[in-house]
GROMACS .gro file of N, CA and C in nm:
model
  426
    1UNK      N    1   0.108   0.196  -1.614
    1UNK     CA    2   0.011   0.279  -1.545
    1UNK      C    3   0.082   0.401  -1.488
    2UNK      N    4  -0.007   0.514  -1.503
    2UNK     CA    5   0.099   0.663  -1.433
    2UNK      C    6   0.012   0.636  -1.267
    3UNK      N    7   0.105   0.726  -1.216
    3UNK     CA    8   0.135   0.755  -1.055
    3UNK      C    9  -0.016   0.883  -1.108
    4UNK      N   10  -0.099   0.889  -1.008
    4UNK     CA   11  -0.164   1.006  -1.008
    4UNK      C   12  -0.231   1.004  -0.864
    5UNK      N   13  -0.268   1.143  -0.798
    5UNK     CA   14  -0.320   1.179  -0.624
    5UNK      C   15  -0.415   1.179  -0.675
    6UNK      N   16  -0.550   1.127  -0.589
    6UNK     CA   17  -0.632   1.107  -0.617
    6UNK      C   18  -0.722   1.269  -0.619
    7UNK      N   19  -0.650   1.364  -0.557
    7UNK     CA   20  -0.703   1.516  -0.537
    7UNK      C   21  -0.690   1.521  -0.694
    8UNK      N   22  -0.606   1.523  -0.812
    8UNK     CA   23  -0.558   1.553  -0.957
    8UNK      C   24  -0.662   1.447  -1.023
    9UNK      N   25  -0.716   1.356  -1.021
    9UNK     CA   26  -0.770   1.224  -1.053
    9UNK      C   27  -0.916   1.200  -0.999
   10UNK      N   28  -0.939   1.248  -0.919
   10UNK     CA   29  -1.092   1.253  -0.853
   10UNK      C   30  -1.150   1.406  -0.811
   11UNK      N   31  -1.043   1.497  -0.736
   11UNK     CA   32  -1.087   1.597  -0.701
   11UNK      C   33  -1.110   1.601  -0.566
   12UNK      N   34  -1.138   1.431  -0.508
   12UNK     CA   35  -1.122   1.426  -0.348
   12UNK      C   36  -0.978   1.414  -0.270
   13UNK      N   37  -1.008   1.379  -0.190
   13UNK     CA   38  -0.877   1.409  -0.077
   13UNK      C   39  -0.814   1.238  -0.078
   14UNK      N   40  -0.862   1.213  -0.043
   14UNK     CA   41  -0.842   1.071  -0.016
   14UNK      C   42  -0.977   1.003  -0.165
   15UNK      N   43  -0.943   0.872  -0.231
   15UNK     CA   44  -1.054   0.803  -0.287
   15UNK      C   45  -0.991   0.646  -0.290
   16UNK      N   46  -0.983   0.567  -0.256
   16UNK     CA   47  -0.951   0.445  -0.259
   16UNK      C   48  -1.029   0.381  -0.402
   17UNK      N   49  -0.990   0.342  -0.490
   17UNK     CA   50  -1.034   0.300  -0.625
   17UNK      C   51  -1.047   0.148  -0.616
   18UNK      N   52  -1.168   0.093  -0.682
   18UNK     CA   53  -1.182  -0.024  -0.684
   18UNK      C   54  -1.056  -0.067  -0.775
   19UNK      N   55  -1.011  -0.175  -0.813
   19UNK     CA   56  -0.906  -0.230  -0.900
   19UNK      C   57  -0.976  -0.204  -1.085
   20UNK      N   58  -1.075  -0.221  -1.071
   20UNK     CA   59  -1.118  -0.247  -1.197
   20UNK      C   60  -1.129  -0.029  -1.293
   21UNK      N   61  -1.132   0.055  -1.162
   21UNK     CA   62  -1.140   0.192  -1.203
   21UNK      C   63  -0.990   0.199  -1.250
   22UNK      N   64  -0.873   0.183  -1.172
   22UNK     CA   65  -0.722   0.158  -1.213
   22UNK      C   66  -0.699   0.153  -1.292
   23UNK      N   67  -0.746   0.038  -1.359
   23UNK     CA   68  -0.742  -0.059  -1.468
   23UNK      C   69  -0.788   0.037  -1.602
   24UNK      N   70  -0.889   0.114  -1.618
   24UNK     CA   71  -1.004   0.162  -1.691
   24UNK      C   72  -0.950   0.301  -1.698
   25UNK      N   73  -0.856   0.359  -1.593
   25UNK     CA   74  -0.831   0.413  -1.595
   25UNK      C   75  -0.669   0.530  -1.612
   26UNK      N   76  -0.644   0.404  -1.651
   26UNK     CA   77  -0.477   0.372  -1.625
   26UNK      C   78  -0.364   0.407  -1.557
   27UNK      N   79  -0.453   0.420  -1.418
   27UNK     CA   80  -0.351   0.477  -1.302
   27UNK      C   81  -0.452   0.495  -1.176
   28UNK      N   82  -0.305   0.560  -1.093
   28UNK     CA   83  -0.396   0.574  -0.928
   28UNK      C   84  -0.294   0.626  -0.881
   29UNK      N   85  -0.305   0.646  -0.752
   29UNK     CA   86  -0.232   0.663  -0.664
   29UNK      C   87  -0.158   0.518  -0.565
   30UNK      N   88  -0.094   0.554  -0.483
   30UNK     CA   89  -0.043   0.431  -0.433
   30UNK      C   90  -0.113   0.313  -0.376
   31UNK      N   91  -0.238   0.347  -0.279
   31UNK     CA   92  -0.306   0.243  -0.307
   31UNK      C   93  -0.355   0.161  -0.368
   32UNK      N   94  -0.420   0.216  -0.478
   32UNK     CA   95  -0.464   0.176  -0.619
   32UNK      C   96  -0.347   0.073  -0.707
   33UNK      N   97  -0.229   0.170  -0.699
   33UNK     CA   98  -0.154   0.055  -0.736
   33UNK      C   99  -0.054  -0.081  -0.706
   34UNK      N  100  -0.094  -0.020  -0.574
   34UNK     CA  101  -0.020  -0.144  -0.503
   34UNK      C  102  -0.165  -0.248  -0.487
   35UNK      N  103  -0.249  -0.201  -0.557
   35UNK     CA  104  -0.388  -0.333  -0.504
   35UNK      C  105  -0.396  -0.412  -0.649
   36UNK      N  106  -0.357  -0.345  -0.773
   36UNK     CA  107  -0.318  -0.352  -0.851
   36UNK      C  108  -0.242  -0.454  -0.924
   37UNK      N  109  -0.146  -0.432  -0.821
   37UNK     CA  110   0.023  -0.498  -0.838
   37UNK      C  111  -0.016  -0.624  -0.717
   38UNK      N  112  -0.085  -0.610  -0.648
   38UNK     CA  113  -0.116  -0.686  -0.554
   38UNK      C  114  -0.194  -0.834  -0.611
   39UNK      N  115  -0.256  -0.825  -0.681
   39UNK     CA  116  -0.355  -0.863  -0.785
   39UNK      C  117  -0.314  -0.985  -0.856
   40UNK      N  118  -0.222  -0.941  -0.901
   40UNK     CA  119  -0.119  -0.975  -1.018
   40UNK      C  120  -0.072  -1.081  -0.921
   41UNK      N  121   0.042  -1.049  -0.877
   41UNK     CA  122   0.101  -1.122  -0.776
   41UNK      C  123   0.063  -1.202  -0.683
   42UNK      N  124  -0.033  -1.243  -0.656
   42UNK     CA  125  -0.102  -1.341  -0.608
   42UNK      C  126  -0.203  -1.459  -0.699
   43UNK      N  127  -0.177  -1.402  -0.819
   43UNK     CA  128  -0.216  -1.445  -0.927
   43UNK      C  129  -0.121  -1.554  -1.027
   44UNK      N  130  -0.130  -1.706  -1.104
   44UNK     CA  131   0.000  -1.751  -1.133
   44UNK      C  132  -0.012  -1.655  -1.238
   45UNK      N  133   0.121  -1.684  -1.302
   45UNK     CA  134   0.213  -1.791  -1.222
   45UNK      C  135   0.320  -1.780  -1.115
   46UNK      N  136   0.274  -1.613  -1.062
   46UNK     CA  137   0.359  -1.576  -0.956
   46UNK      C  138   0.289  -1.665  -0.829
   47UNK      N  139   0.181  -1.691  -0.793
   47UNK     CA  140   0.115  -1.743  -0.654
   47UNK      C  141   0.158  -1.715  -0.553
   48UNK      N  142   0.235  -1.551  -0.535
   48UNK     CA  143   0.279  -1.501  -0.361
   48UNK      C  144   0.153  -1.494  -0.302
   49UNK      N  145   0.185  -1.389  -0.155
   49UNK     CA  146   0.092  -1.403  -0.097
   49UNK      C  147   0.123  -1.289  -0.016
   50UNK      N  148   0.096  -1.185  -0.151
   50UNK     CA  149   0.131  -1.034  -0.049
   50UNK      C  150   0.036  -0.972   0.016
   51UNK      N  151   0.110  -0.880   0.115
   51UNK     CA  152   0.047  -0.844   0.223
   51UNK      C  153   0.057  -0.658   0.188
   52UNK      N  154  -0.042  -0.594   0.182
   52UNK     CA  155  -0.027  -0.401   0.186
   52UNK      C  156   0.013  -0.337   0.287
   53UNK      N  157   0.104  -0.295   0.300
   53UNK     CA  158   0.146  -0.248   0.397
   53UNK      C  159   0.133  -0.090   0.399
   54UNK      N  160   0.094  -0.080   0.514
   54UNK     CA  161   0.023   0.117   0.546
   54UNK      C  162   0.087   0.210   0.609
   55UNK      N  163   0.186   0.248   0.569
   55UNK     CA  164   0.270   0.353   0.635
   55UNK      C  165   0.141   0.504   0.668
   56UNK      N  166   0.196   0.588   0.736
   56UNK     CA  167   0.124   0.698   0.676
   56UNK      C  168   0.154   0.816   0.608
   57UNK      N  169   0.023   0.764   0.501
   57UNK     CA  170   0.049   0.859   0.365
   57UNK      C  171   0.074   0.766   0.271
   58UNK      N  172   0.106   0.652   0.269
   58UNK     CA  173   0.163   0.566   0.182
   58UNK      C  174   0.104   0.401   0.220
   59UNK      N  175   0.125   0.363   0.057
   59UNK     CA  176   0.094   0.181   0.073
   59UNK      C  177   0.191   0.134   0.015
   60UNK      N  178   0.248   0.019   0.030
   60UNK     CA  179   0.320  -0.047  -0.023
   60UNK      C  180   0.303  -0.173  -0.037
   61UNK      N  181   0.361  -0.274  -0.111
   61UNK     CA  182   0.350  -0.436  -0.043
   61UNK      C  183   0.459  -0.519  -0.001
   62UNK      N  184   0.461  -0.571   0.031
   62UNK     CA  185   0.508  -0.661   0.110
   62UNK      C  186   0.525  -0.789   0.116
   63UNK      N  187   0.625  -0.887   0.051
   63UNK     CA  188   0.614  -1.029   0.028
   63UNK      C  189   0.721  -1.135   0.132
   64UNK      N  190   0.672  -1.219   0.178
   64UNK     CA  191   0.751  -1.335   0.233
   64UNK      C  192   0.869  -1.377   0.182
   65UNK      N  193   1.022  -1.278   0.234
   65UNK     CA  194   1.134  -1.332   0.183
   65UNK      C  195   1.187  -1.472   0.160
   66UNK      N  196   1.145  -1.554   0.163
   66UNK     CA  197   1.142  -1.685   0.159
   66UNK      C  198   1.125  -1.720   0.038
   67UNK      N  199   1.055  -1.659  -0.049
   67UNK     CA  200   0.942  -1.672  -0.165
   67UNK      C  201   1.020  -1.586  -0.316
   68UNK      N  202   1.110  -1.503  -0.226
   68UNK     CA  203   1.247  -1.402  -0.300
   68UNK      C  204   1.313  -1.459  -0.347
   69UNK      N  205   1.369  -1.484  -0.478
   69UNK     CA  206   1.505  -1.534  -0.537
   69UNK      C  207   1.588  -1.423  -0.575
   70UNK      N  208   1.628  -1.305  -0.471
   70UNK     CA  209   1.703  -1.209  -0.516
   70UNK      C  210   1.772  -1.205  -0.452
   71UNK      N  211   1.944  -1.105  -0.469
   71UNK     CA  212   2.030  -1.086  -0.367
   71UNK      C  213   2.017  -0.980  -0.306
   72UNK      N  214   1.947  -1.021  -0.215
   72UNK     CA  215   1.892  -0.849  -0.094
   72UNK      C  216   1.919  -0.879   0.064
   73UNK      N  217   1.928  -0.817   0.111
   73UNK     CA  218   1.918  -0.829   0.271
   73UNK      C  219   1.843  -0.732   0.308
   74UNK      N  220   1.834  -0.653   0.241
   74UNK     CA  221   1.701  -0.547   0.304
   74UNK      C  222   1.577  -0.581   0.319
   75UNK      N  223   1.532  -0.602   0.404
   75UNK     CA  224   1.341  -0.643   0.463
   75UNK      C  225   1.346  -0.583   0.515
   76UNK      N  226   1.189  -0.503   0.543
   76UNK     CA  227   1.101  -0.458   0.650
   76UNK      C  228   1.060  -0.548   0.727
   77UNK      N  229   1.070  -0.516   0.867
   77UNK     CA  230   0.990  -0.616   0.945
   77UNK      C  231   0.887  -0.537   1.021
   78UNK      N  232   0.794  -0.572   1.007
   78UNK     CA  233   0.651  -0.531   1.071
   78UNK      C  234   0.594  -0.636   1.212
   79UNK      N  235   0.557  -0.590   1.309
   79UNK     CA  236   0.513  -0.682   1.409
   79UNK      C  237   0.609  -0.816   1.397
   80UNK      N  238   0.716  -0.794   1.370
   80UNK     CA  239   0.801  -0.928   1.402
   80UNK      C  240   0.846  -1.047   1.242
   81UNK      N  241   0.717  -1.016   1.175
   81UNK     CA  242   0.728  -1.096   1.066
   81UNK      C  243   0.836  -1.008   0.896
   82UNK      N  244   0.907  -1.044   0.843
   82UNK     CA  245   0.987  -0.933   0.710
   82UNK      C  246   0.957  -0.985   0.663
   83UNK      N  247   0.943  -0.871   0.540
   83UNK     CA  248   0.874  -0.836   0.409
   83UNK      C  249   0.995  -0.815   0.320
   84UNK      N  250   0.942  -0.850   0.224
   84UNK     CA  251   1.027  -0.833   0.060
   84UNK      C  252   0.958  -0.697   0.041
   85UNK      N  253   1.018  -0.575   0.041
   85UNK     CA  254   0.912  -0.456   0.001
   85UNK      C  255   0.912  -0.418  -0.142
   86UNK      N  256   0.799  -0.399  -0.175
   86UNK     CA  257   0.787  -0.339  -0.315
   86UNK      C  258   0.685  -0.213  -0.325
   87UNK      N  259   0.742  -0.102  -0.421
   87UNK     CA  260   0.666   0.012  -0.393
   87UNK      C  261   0.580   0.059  -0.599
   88UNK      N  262   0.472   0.037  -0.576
   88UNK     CA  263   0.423  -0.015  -0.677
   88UNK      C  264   0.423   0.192  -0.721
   89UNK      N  265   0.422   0.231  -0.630
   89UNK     CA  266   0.396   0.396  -0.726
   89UNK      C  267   0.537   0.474  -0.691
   90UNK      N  268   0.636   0.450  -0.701
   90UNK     CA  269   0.744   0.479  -0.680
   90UNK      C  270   0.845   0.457  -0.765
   91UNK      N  271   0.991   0.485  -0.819
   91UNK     CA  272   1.089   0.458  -0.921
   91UNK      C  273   1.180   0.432  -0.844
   92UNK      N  274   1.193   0.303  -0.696
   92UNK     CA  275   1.297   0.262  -0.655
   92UNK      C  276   1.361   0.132  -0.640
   93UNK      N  277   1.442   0.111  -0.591
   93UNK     CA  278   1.464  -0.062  -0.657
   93UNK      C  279   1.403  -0.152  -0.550
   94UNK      N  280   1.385  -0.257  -0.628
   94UNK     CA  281   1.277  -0.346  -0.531
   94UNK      C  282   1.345  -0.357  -0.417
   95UNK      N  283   1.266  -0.409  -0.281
   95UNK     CA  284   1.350  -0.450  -0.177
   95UNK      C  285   1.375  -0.300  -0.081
   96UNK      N  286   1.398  -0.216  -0.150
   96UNK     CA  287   1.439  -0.061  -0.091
   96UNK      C  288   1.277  -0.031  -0.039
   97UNK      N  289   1.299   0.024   0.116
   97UNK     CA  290   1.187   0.116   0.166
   97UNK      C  291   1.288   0.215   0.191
   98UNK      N  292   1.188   0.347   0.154
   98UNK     CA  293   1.260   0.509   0.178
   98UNK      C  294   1.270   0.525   0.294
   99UNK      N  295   1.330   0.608   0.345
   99UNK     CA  296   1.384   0.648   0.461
   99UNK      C  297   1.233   0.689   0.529
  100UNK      N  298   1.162   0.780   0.412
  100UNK     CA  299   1.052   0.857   0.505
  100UNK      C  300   0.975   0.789   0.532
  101UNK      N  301   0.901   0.666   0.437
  101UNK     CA  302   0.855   0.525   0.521
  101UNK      C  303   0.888   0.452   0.639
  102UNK      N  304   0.985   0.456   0.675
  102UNK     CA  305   1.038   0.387   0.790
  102UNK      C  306   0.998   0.456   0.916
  103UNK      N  307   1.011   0.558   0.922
  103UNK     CA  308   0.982   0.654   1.040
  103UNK      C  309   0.926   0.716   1.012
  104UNK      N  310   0.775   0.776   1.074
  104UNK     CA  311   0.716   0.669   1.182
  104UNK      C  312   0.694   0.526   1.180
  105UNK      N  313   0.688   0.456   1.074
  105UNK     CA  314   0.704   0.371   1.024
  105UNK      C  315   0.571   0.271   0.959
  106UNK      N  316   0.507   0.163   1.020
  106UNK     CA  317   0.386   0.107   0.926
  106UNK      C  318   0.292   0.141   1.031
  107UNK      N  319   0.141   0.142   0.997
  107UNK     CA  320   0.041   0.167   1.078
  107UNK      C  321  -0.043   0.033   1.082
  108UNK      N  322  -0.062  -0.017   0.977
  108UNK     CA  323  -0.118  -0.129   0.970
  108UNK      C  324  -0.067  -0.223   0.857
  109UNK      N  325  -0.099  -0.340   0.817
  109UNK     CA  326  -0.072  -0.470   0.713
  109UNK      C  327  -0.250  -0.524   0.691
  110UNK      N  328  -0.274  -0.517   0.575
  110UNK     CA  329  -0.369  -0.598   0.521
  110UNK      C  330  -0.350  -0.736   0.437
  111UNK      N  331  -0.391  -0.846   0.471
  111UNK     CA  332  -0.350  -0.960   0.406
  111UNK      C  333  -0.440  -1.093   0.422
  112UNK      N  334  -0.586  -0.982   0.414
  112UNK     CA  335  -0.734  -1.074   0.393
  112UNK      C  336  -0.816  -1.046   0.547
  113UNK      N  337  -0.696  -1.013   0.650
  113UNK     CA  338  -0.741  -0.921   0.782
  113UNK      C  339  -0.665  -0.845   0.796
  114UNK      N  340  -0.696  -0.766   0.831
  114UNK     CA  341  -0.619  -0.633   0.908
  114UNK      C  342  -0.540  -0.642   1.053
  115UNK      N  343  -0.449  -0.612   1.026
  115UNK     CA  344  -0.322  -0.610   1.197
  115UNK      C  345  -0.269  -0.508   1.155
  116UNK      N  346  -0.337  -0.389   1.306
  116UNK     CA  347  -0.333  -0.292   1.327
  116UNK      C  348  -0.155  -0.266   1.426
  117UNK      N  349  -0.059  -0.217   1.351
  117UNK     CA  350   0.062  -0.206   1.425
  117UNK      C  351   0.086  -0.118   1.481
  118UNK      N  352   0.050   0.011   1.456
  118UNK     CA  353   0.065   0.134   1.560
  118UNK      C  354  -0.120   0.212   1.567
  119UNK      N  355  -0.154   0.166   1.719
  119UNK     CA  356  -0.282   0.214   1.676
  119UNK      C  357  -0.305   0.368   1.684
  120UNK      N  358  -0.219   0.414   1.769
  120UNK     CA  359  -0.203   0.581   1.759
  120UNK      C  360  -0.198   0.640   1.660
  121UNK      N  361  -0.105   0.625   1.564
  121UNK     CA  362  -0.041   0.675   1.446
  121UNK      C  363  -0.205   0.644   1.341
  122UNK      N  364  -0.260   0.536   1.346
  122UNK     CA  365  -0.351   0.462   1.245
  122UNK      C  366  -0.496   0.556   1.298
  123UNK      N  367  -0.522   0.624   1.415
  123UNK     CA  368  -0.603   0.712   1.481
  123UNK      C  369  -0.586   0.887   1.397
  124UNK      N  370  -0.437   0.894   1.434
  124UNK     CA  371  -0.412   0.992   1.405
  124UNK      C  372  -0.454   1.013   1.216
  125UNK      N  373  -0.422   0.922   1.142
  125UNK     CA  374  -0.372   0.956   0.976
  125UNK      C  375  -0.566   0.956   0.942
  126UNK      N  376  -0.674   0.877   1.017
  126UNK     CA  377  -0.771   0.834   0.949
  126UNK      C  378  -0.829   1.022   1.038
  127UNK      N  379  -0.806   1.048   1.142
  127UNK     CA  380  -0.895   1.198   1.202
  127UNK      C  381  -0.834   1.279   1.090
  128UNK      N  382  -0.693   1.328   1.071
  128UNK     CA  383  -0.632   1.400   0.935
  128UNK      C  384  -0.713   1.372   0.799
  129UNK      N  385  -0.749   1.247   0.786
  129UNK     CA  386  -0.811   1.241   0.676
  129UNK      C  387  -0.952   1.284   0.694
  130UNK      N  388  -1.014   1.221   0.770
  130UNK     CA  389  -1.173   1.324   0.781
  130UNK      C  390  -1.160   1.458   0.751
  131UNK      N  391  -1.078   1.526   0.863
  131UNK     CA  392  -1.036   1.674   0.889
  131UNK      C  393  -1.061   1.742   0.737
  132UNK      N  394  -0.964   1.649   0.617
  132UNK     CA  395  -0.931   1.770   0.519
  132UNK      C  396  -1.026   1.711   0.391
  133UNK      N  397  -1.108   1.585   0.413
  133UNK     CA  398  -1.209   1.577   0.336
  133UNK      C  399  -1.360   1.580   0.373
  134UNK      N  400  -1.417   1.663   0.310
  134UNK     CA  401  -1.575   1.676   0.319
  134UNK      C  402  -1.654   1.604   0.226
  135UNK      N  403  -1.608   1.531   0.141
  135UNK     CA  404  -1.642   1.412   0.077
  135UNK      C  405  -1.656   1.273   0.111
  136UNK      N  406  -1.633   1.216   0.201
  136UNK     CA  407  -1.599   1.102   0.263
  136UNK      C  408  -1.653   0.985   0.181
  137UNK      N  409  -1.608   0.907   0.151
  137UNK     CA  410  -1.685   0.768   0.142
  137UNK      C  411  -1.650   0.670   0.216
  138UNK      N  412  -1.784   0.573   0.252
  138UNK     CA  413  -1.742   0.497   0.367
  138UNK      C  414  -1.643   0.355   0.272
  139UNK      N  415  -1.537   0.345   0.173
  139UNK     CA  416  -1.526   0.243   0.114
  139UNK      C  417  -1.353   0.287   0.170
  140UNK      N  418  -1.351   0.427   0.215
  140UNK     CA  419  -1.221   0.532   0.280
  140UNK      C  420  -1.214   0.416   0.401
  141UNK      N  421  -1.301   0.349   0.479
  141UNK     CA  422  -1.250   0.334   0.604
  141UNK      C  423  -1.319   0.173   0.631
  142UNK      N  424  -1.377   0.086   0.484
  142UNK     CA  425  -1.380  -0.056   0.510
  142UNK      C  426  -1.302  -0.114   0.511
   0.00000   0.00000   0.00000
């Protein structure tokens, strides 16, 4: 699947894609493909139990190092709990979060509920997003 902004791909600012448009379509942007990749992976014969993780500007996922058979020491830890990170629209090696992810760092984790980790930052990225789209759909903010 190619990396594509949903501004190049839709024409809106923001569009959150069902999985099945992705699919049909053979790409997305990072959400899209980390829901994607998310999919999969919770699926056997992998049976994790990843979690999306919401930087701002960016998604990623996030798996229970426990569940890892790799030689890494790098995790993200979010609200206390680390993540195996994986960056489904990105060309970096698993386990690696970028520098510019880290700081400010995650806003929220989705993983069937939502835990909201910085609620300022998660205030701030969703008013920016209204701000620069006049398209809105409410599927942007379920």
């Amino acid at each position: 699947m190619e990396y594509a902004t949903d501004e190049s791909a839709t024409g809106e600012v923001e569009y959150p894609k069902f999985v099945t448009e992705t699919l049909m379509e053979n790409g997305g942007d990072c959400e899209d493909l980390s829901s994607v990749l998310a999919g999969i992976l919770c699926s056997p014969p992998f049976d994790y139990e990843p979690v999306l993780i919401f930087f701002s500007g960016h998604v990623g996922i996030g798996l229970d190092p426990s569940n890892i058979h790799m030689p890494t020491e790098q995790f993200l830890t979010v609200g206390g709990q680390e993540y195996f990170y994986i960056d489904a629209s990105h060309d970096i090696p698993l386990g690696v979060v970028p520098d510019e992810y880290q700081k400010p760092g995650v806003i929220a984790t989705y993983d069937g509920q939502w835990q909201t980790i910085d609620p300022a930052a998660l205030k701030e990225h969703a008013t920016t997003t209204i701000a620069n789209d006049t398209n809105l759909d409410i599927r942007d903010y379920i």
